[in-house]
XYZ file of C-alpha atoms in Angstrom:
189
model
C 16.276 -19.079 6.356
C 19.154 -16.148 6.458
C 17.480 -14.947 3.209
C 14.120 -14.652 4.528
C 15.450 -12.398 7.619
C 18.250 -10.098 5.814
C 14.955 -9.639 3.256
C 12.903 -8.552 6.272
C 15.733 -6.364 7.643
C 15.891 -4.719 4.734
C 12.128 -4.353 4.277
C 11.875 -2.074 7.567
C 14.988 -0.607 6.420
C 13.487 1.065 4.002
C 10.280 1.670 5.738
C 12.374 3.153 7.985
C 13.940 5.594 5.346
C 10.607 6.774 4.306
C 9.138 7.798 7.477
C 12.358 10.026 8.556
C 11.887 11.601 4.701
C 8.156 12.306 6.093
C 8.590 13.163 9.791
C 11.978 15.350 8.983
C 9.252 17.193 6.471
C 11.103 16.109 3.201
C 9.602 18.547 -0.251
C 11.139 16.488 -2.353
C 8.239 14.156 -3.464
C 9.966 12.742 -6.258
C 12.449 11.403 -3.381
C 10.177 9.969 -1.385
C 8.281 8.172 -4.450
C 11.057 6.613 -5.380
C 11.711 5.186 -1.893
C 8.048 4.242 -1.723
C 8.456 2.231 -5.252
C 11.076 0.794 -3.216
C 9.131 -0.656 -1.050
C 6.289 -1.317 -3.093
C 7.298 -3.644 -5.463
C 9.496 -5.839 -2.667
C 8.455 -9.386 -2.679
C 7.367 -9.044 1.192
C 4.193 -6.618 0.250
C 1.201 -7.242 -1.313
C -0.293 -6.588 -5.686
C -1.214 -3.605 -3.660
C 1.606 -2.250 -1.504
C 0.493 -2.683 1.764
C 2.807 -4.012 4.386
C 1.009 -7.166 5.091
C 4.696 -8.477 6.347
C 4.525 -6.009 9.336
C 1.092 -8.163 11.086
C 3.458 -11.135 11.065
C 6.505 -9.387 13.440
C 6.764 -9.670 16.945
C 5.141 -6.986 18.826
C 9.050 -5.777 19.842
C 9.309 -4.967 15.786
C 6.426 -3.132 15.287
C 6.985 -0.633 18.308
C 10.794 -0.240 16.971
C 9.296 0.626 13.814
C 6.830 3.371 15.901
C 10.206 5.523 17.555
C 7.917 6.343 20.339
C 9.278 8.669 22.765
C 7.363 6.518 25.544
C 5.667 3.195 25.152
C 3.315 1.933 28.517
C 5.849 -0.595 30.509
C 2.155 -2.472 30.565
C 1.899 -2.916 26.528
C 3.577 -6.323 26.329
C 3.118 -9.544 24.213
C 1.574 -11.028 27.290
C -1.181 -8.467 27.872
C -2.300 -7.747 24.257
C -1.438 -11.632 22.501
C -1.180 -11.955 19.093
C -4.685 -12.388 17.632
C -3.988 -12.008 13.519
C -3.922 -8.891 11.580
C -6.117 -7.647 9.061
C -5.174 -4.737 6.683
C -8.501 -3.077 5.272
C -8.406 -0.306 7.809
C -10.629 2.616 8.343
C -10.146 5.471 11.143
C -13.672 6.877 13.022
C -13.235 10.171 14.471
C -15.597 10.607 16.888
C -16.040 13.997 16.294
C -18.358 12.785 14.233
C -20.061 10.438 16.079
C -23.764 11.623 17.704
C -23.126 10.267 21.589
C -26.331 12.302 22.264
C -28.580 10.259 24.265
C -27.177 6.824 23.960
C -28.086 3.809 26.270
C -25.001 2.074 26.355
C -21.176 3.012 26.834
C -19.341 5.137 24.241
C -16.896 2.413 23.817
C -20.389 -0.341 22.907
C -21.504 2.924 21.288
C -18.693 3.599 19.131
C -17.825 -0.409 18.484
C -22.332 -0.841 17.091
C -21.494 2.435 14.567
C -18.389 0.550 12.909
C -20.630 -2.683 12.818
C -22.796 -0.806 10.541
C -20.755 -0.425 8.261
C -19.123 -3.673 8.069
C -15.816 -2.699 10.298
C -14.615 -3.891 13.796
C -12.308 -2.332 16.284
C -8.565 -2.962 15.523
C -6.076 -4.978 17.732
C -2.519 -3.526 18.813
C -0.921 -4.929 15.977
C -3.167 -3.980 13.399
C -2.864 -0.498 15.111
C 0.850 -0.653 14.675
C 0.796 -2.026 11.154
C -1.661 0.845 10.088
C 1.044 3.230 11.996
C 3.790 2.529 9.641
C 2.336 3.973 6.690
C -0.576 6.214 7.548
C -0.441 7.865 10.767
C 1.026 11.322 10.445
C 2.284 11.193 14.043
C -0.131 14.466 15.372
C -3.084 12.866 16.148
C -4.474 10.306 18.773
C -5.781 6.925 17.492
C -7.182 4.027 19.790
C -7.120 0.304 19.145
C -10.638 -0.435 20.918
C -10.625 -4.821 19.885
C -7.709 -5.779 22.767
C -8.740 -4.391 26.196
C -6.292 -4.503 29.435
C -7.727 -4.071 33.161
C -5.092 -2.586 35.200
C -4.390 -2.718 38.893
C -6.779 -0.537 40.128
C -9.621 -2.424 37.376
C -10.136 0.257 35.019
C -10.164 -0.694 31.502
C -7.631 0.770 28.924
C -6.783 0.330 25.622
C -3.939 1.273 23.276
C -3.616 4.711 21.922
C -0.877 6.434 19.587
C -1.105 9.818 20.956
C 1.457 12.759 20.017
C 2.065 14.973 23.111
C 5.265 17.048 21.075
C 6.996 13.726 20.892
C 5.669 9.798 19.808
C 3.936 8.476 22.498
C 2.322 4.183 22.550
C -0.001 4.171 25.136
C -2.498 3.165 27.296
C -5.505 5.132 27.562
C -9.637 4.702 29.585
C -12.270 3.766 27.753
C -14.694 4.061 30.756
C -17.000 7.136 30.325
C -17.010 9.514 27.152
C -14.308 10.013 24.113
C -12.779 13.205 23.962
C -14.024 15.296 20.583
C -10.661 14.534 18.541
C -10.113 11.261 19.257
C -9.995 8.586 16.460
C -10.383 4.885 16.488
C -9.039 2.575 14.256
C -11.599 -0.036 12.572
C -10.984 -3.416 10.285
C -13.413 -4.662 7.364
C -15.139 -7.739 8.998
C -14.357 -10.689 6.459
């Protein structure tokens, strides 16, 4: 059992290594290759490389992992449970998304355009597990699958959003999407 968790500390060791080579703007690619062949080839990731280990951490993990600035005192186990992680991801921007004369809510709106294609909204953790090795940290992405009503009953969802520092929050889905924002999809299986 020790094994299994010094092997997982050292997994997001090394995850961690490669994002501060990215986010402190690291030129050397041949560096940060070889770190990512580090991680590649451990036992804990997939034929393909992707950090299928990451979907199976507590939700405490996978925000430590994020080194967000801020994180929503509301984003908690309790209010977004664990509901499995898929890793076949694909991001919507909804830039390109025609909202023009829909019938139904952006969010149903924007959740029947990923159906078409075979995708569903993401969860928190699948939002986090995407994080670690694809978002660039200057964008905003939503997580539309796990909703939360707050106090004063409107709906949110979670969002990594970059306001000059890492932010994990918790942003309204009621009305329309701003013209940058992204959303984070999973293949259906």
């Amino acid at each position: 059992m020790a094994a299994t968790t010094s092997g997982k500390a050292r997994l997001f060791d090394l995850m961690a290594t490669v994002m501060e080579l990215v986010r402190d703007g690291e030129r050397d690619e041949e560096r940060v290759a070889n770190w990512l062949q580090k991680v590649k080839y451990d036992p804990k990731f997939d034929e393909l490389g992707r950090p299928d280990v990451f979907g199976k951490q507590s939700l405490k993990k996978l925000i430590k992992l994020g080194r967000f600035v801020d994180v929503d005192d509301l984003i908690t186990a309790a209010n977004f449970p664990d509901i499995g992680v898929k890793t076949d991801f694909k991001v919507y921007y909804s830039g390109e998304i025609d909202y023009r004369g829909i019938e139904v809510s952006a969010y149903d709106f924007t959740v029947e355009q990923m159906a078409k294609e075979g995708y569903c909204p993401a969860n928190l953790r699948e939002l986090l597990t995407w994080m670690v090795t694809n978002w660039n940290g200057t964008y905003s992405v939503l997580a539309l699958d796990q909703i939360y009503r707050d106090d004063f009953g409107l709906i949110v969802v979670p969002c990594l959003r970059f306001d000059g520092e890492r932010v994990l929050s918790l942003e309204s889905c009621a009305g329309s999407f701003a013209s940058d924002d992204r959303f984070l999809a999973v293949r259906n299986s």
